[in-house]
Coordinates of C-alpha atoms in Angstrom, one line a residue:
X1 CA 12.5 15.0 -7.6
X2 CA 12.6 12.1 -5.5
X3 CA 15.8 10.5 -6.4
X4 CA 15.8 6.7 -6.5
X5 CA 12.0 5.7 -5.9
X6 CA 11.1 1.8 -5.4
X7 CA 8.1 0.7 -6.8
X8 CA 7.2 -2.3 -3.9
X9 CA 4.5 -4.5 -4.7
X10 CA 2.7 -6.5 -1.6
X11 CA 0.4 -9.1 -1.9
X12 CA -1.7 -8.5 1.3
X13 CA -5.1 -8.0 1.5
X14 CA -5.8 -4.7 -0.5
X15 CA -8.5 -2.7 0.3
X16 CA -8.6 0.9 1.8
X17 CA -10.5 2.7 4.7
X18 CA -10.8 6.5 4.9
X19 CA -6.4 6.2 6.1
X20 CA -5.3 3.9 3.9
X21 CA -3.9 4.0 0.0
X22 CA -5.8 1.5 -1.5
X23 CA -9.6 1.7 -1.6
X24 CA -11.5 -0.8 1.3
X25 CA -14.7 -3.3 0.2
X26 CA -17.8 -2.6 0.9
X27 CA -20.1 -5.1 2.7
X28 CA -21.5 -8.7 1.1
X29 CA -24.9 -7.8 -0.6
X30 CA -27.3 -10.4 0.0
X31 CA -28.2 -12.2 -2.9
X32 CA -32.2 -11.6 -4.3
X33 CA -34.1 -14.2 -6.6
X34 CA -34.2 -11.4 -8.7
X35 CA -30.1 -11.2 -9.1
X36 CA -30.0 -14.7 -9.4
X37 CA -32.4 -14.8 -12.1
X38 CA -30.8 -12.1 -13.9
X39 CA -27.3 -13.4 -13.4
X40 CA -28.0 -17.2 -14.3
X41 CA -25.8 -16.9 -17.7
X42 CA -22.6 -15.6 -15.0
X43 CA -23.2 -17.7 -12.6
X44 CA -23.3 -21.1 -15.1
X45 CA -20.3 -19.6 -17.0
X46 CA -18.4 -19.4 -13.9
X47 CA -19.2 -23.1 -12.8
X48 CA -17.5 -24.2 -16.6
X49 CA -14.4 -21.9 -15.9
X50 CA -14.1 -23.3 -12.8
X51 CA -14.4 -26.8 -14.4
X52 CA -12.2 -25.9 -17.1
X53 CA -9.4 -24.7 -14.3
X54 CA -6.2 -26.3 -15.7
X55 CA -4.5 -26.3 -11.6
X56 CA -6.5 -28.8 -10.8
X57 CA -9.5 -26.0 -9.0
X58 CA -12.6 -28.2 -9.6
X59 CA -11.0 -31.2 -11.9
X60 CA -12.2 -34.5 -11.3
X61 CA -9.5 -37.3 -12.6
X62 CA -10.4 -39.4 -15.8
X63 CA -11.5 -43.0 -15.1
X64 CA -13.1 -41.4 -11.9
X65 CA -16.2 -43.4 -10.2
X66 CA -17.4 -40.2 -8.2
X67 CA -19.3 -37.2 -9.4
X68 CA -17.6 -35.3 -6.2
X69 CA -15.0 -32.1 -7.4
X70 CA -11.6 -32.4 -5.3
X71 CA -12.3 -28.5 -5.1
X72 CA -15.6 -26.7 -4.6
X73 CA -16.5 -23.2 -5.6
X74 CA -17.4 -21.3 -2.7
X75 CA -18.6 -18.0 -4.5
X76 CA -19.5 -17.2 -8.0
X77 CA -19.0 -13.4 -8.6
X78 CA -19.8 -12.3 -11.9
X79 CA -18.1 -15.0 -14.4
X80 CA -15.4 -16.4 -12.2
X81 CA -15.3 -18.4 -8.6
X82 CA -13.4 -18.6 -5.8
X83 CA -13.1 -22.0 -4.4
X84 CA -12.3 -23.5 -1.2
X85 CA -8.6 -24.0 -2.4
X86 CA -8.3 -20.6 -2.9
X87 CA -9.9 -19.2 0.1
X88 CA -8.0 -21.7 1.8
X89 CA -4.7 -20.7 0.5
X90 CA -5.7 -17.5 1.8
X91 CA -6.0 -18.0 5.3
X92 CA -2.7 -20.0 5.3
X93 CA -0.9 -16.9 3.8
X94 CA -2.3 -14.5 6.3
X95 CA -2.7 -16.1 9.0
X96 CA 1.4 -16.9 8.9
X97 CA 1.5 -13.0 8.1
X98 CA -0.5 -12.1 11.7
X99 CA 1.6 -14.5 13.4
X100 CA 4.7 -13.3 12.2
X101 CA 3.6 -9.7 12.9
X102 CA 2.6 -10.6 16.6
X103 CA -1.3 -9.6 15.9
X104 CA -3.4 -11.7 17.8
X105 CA -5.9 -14.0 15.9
X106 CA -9.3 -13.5 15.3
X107 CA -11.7 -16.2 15.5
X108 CA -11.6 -18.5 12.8
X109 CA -14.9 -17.4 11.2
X110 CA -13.9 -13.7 11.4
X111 CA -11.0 -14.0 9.6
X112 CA -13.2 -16.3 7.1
X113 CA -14.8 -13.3 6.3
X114 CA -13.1 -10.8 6.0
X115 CA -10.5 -12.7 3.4
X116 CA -13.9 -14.3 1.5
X117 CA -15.6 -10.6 1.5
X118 CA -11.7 -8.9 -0.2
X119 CA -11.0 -11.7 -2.5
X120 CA -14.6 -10.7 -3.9
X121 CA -14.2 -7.5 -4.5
X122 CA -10.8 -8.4 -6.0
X123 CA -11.9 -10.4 -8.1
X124 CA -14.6 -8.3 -9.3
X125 CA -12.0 -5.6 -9.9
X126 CA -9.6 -8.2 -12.0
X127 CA -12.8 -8.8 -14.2
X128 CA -13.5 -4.8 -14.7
X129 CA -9.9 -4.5 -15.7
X130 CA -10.1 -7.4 -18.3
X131 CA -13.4 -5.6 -19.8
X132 CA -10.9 -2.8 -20.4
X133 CA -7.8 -4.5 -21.6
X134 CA -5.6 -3.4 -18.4
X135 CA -3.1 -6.2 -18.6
X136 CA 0.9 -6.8 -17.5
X137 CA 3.0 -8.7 -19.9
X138 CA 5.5 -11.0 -18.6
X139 CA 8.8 -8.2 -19.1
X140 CA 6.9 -5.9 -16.9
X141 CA 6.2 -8.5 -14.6
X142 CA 9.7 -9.4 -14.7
X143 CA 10.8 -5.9 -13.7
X144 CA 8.7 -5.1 -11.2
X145 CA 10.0 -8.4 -9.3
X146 CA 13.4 -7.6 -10.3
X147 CA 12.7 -4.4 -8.1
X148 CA 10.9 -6.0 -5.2
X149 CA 14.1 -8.4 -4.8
X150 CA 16.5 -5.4 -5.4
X151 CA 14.8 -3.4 -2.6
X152 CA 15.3 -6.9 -0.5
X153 CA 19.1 -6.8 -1.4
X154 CA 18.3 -9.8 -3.4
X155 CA 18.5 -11.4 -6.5
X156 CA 15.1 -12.7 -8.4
X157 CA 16.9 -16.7 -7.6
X158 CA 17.4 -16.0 -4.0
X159 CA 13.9 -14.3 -3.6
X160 CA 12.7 -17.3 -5.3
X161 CA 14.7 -20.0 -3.2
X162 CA 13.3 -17.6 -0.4
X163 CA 9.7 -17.9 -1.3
X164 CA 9.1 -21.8 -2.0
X165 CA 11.5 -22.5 1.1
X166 CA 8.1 -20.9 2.9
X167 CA 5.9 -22.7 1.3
X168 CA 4.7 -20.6 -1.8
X169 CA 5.2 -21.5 -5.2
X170 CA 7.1 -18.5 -6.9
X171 CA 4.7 -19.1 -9.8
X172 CA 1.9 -18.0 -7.5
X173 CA 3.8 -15.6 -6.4
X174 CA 4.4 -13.7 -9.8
X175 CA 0.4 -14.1 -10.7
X176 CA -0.1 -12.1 -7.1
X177 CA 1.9 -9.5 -8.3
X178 CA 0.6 -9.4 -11.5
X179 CA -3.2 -8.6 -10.1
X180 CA -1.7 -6.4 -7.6
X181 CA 0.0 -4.2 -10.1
X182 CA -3.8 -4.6 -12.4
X183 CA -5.5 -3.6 -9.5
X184 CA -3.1 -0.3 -8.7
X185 CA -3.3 0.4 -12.7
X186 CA -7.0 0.1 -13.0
X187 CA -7.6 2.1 -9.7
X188 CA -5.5 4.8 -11.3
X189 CA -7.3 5.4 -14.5
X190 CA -10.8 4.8 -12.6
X191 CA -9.9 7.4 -9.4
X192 CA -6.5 8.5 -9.1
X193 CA -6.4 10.2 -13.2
X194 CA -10.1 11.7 -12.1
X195 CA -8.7 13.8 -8.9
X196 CA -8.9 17.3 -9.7
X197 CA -7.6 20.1 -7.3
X198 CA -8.2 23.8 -7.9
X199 CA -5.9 26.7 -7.1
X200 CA -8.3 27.7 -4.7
X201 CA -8.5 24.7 -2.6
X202 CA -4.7 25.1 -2.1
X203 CA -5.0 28.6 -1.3
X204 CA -7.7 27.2 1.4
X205 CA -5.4 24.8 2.7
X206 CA -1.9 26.8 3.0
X207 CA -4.3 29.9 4.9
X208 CA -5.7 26.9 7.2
X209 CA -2.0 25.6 7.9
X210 CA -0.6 29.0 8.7
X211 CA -3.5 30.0 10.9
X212 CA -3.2 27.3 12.7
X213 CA -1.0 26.9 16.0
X214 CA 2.4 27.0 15.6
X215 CA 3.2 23.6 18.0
X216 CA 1.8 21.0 15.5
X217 CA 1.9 17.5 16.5
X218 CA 0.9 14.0 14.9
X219 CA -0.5 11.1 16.4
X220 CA -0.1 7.2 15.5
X221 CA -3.5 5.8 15.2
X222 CA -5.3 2.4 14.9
X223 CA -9.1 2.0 14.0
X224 CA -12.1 -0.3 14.5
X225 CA -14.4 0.4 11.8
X226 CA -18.0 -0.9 11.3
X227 CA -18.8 -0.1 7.5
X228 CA -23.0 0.9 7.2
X229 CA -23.9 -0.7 3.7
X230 CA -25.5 1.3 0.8
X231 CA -29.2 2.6 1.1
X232 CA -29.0 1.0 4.5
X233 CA -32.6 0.9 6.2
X234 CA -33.0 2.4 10.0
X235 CA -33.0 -1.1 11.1
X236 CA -30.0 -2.1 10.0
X237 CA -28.1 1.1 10.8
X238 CA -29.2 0.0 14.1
X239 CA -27.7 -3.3 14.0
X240 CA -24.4 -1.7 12.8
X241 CA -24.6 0.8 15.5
X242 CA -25.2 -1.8 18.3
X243 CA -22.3 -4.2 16.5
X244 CA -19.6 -1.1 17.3
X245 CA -21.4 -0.4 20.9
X246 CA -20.7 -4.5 21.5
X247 CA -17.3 -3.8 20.1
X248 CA -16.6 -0.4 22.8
X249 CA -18.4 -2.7 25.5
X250 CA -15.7 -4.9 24.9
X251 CA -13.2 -2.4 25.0
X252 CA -13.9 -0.6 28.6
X253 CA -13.8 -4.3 30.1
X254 CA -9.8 -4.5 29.0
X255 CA -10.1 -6.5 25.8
X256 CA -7.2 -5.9 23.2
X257 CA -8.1 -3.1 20.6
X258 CA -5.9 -4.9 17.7
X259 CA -7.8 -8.3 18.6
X260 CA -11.1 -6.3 18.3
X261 CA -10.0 -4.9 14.9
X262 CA -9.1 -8.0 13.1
X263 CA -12.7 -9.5 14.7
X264 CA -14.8 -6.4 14.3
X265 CA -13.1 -4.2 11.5
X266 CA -14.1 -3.8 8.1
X267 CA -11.5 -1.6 7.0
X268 CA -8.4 -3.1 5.1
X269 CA -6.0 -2.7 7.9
X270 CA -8.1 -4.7 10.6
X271 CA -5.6 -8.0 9.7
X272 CA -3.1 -5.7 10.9
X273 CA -4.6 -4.7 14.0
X274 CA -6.5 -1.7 13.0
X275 CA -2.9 0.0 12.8
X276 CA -3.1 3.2 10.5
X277 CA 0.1 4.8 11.4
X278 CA 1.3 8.5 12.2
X279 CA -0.9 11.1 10.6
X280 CA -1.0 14.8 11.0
X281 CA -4.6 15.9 12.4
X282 CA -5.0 18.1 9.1
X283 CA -4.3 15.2 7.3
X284 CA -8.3 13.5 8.8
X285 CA -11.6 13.9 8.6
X286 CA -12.1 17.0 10.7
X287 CA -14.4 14.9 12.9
X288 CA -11.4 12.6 13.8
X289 CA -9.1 15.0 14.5
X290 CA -11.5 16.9 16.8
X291 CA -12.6 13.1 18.6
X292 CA -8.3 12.6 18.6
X293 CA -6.9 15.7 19.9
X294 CA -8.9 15.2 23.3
X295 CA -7.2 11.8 23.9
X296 CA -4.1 11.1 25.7
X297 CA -1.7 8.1 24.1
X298 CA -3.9 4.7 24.8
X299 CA -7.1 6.1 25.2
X300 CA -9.9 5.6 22.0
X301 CA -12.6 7.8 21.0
X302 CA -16.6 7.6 21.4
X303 CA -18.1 6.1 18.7
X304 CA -17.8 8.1 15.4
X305 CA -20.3 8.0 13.1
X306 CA -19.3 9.1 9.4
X307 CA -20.9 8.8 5.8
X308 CA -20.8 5.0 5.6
X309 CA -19.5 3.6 9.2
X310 CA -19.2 3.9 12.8
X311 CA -15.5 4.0 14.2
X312 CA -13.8 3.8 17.1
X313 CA -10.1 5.1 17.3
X314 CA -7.2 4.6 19.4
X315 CA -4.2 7.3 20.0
X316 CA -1.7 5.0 19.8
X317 CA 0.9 7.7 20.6
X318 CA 1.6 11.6 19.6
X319 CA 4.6 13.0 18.9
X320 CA 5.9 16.9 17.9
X321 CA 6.8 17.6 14.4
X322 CA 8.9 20.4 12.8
X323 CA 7.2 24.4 12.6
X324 CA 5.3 25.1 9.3
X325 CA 7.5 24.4 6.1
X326 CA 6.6 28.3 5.2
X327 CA 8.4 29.4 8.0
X328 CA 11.7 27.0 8.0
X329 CA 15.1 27.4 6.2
X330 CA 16.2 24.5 4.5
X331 CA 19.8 22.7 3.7
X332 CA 19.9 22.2 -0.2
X333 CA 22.6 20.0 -1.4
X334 CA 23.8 19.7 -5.4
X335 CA 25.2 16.3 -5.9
X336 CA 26.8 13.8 -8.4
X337 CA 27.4 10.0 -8.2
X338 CA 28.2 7.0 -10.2
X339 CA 25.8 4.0 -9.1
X340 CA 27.1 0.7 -9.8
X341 CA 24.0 -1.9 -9.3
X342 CA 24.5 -5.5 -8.0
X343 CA 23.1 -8.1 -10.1
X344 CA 23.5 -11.9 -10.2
X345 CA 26.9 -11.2 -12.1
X346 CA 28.2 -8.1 -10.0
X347 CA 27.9 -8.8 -6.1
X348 CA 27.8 -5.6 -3.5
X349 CA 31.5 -6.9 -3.0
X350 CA 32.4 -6.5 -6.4
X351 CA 30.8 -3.2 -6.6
X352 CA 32.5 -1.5 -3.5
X353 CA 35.6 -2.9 -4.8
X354 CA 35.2 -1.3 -8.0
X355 CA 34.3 2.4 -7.0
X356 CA 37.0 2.1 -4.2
X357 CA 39.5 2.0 -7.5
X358 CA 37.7 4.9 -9.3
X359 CA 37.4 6.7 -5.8
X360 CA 41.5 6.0 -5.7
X361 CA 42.4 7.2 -9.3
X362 CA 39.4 10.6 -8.6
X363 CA 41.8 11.0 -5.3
X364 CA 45.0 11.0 -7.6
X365 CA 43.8 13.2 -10.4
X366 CA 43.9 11.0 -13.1
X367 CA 40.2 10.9 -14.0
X368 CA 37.6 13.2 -14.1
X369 CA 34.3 12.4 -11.7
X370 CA 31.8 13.1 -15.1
X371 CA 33.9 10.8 -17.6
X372 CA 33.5 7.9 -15.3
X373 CA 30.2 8.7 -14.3
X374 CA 28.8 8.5 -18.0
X375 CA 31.2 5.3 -18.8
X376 CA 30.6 3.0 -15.4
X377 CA 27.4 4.5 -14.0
X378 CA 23.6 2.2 -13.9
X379 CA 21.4 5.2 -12.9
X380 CA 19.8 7.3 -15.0
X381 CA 22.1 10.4 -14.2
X382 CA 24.9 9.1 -16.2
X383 CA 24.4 10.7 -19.5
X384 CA 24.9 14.4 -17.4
X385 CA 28.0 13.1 -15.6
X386 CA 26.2 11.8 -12.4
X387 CA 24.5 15.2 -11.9
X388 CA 21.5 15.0 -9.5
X389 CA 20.5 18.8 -9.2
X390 CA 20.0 20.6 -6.0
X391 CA 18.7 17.9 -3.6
X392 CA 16.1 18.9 -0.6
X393 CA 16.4 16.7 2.7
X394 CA 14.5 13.4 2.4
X395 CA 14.7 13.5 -1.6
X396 CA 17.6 10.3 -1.6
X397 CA 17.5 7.0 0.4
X398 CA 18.6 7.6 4.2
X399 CA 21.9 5.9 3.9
X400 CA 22.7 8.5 0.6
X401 CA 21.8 11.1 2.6
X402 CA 23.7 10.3 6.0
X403 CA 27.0 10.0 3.9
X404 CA 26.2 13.0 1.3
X405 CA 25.6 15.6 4.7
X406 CA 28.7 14.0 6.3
X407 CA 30.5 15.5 3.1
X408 CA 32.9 18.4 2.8
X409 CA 32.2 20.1 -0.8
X410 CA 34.9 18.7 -3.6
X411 CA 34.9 15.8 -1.4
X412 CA 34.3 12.4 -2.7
X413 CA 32.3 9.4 -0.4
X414 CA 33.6 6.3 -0.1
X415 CA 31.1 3.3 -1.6
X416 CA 27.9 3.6 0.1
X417 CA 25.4 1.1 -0.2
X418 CA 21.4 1.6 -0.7
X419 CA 18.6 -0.7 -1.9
X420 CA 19.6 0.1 -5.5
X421 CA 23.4 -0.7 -5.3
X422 CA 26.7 1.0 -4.6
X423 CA 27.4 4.6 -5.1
X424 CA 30.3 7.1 -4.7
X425 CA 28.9 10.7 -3.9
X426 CA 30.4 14.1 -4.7
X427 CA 28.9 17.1 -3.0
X428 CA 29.5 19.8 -5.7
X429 CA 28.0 22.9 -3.1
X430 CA 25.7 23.2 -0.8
X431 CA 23.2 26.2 0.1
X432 CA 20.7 27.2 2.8
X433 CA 17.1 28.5 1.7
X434 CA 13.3 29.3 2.8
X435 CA 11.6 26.9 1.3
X436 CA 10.3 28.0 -2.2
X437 CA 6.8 28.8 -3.1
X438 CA 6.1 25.8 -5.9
X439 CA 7.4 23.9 -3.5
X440 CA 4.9 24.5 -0.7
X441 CA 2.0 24.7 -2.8
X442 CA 3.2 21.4 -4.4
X443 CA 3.1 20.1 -0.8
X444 CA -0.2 21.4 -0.1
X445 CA -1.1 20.0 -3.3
X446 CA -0.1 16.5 -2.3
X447 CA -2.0 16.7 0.8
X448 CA -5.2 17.3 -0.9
X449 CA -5.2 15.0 -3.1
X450 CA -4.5 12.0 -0.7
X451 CA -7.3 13.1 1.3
X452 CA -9.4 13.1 -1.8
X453 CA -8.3 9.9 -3.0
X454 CA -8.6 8.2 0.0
X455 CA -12.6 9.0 0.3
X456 CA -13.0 8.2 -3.7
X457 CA -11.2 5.2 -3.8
X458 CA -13.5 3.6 -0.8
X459 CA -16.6 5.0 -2.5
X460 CA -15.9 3.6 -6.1
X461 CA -14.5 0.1 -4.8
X462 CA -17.9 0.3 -2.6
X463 CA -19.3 0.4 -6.0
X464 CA -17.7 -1.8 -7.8
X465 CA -18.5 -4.7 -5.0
X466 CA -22.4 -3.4 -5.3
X467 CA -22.5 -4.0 -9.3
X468 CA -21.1 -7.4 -9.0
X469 CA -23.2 -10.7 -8.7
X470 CA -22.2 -12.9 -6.2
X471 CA -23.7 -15.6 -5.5
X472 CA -22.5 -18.0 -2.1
X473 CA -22.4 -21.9 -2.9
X474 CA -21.8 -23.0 0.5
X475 CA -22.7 -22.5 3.8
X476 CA -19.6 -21.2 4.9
X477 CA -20.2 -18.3 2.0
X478 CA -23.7 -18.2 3.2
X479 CA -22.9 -17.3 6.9
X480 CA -19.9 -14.9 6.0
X481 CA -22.4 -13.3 4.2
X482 CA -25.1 -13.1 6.7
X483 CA -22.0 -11.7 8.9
X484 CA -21.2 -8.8 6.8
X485 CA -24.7 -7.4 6.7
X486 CA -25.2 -7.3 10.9

């Protein structure tokens, strides 16, 4: 169980390289006379939607002299347009984003790019979803920014006030969302729903895990990563290949690897830096973990060459981790509490104040934990009394935890507060045990299938990008383009 899960919704970039969750876009395909012709009834019914655009995206006022837009569409993919607004918009948002983060910039081109190539593929994903009636109504909308706000300690009003104060229009906001959660819904039913592992393959894995050495490590990585189109000829895997040598070149002569990421990088975290996080080696592509585990922290790997790109990675740092769950004995705690959530009407004041007086009339006797617990309680757990089951470390928020282990048993917490409100905790007993079998091959489980996901996500966005018409209007589209393909 994983007690008190968040669903958090970002509106970055998207995208996923052979690290990250969400599936990465594959180059610009140049567009033939062929496509064009074929694609003429897309291409016109995008340039009347774009007309037709009620925010103003293309409109030209009434009693207007001039035949000039006040927007311009930029790229038509399928039956929709990006326009310069939009792309525009874009690079406002992100480029506040880098700064914010400390990444350094890119050239302004670069970053053209990349943005123009992922709001492509995203919208070519939006229009797959339509075609199969994945949609979010406004309540489910609602509560999914009900719980990005909560997990910001906010209300929906102050994230609002928070959100135009910077400059974005909450109503933009709540349509970024909106695609995000599409996007995550329609990856789901197209990859995620598809993953299959066998008993076998988890047999495989937990006899790779225990044969390996006991001393197991992990190491925080970042990644340059020059994708190799589809069907690529030998000509222009050479240009790829000589694009990632320029990029190494670079490199050895003291340039900054998280500059040469959000230049060079195709994958979806080059905006970032190229920063992938800490990963267990048996967690990668056996040829990255072989290329890593030769590196001391700051030093980068050759060029790798995989199925569709050349990378180049950097061993950010490595740290030890914990002996082989198999092998370790465990803390198991069983747990009540009575959650009290704040809300626009009940402030975290309120709701400390609150459980103190239930803490003080539990202290005195005169109530029982499991009456108030089904008559006060917000969670879930309040129809059995507040009863959470046996709880494994890591399975509650880290301030839940801190104050549940700092617990005698019988012994009730005062009001702790979490992203999802105020709680008072009882620790009903506690016991010590080897961690179970289900739960090691659920583990094992887990580890598969985000490896599998992460190569099938990249390989069906790849194709989804591929099936699309997209046709460039302008010469900016025209060069990002001719960018994407050296």
């Amino acid at each position: 169980m994983k007690l008190l899960a968040v669903l958090l919704c970002t509106t970055a970039l998207g995208g996923c390289s052979l690290f990250s969750k969400k599936p990465t876009p594959a180059p610009a395909a140049a567009t033939t006379p062929a496509a064009t012709a074929s694609a003429a009834a897309p291409a016109a019914a995008a340039t009347a939607k774009a007309d037709a655009k009620a925010d103003g995206k293309g409109f030209i006022p009434p009693g207007s002299s001039s035949n000039v837009a006040i927007d311009s569409i930029v790229v038509v993919v399928n039956d929709d347009v990006i326009t310069q607004r939009e792309l525009a918009n874009r690079i406002k948002s992100v480029t506040a984003r880098m700064k914010a983060q400390n990444v350094q910039m890119p050239a302004a081109a670069d970053l053209q790019r990349q943005l123009l190539e992922r709001m492509i593929v995203e919208r070519a994903q939006l229009q797959m979803a339509k075609e199969m009636g994945v949609r979010v109504d406004d309540t489910q909308l609602d509560r999914a920014i009900a719980r990005i706000a909560e997990a910001q300690k906010l209300t929906v009003q102050d994230l609002r006030n928070q959100m135009e104060k910077d400059g974005t229009p909450f109503a933009s906001f709540r349509e970024d969302i909106r695609e995000e959660i599409i996007m995550q819904r329609l990856r789901e039913h197209e990859v995620d729903s598809k993953i299959q592992i066998s008993d076998a393959e988890v047999d495989s894995f937990l006899a790779a895990e225990k044969a390996a050495a006991a001393e197991q490590f992990e190491i925080n990585i970042s990644q340059i990563m020059v994708r190799i189109p589809d069907n690529a000829t030998a000509e222009v895997i050479a240009q790829r290949r000589a694009r990632a040598e320029e990029v190494m070149r670079q490199l050895r002569t003291g340039a900054d690897f998280a500059k040469m990421a959000a230049t060079y990088s195709d994958a979806s975290d080059a905006l970032q830096g190229g920063a992938v996080g800490w990963r267990l080696p048996e967690r990668l592509p056996p040829v990255f973990a072989e290329a890593l585990s030769k590196l001391k922290p700051g030093q980068v790997t050759p060029i790798i060459k995989s199925t569709g790109a050349f990378h180049i990675l950097k061993a950010v740092d490595r740290r030890s981790v914990a002996e082989a769950q198999a092998a370790a004995s465990v803390q198991q705690t069983h747990a009540r509490h009575i959650l009290i959530k704040v809300t626009p009407t009940m402030s975290a004041a309120d709701a400390k104040r609150k459980l103190a007086e239930l803490k003080e009339r539990l202290d005195n006797n005169a109530a029982k934990f499991e009456d108030l617990a089904r008559l006060v309680s917000n969670d879930g757990s309040a129809s059995k009394g507040g009863d959470l089951g046996w709880l494994y470390p890591g399975d509650t928020m880290p301030e839940f935890e801190a104050a549940m282990n700092n617990l005698k048993i019988g012994e009730v917490s005062q009001p702790v507060e979490t992203s999802f409100g105020v709680h008072l905790i009882e620790v009903l007993e506690r016991k010590s045990d080897d961690v179970s079998k289900e739960r090691e091959r659920n583990n094992a489980r887990q580890a598969i299938r985000e490896r599998k996901m992460e190569e099938a996500a990249e390989s069906w966005q790849r194709e989804v990008r591929d099936r699309a018409y997209v046709e460039f209007r302008t010469e900016e589209g025209a060069a990002a383009a001719a960018a994407a393909k050296q």
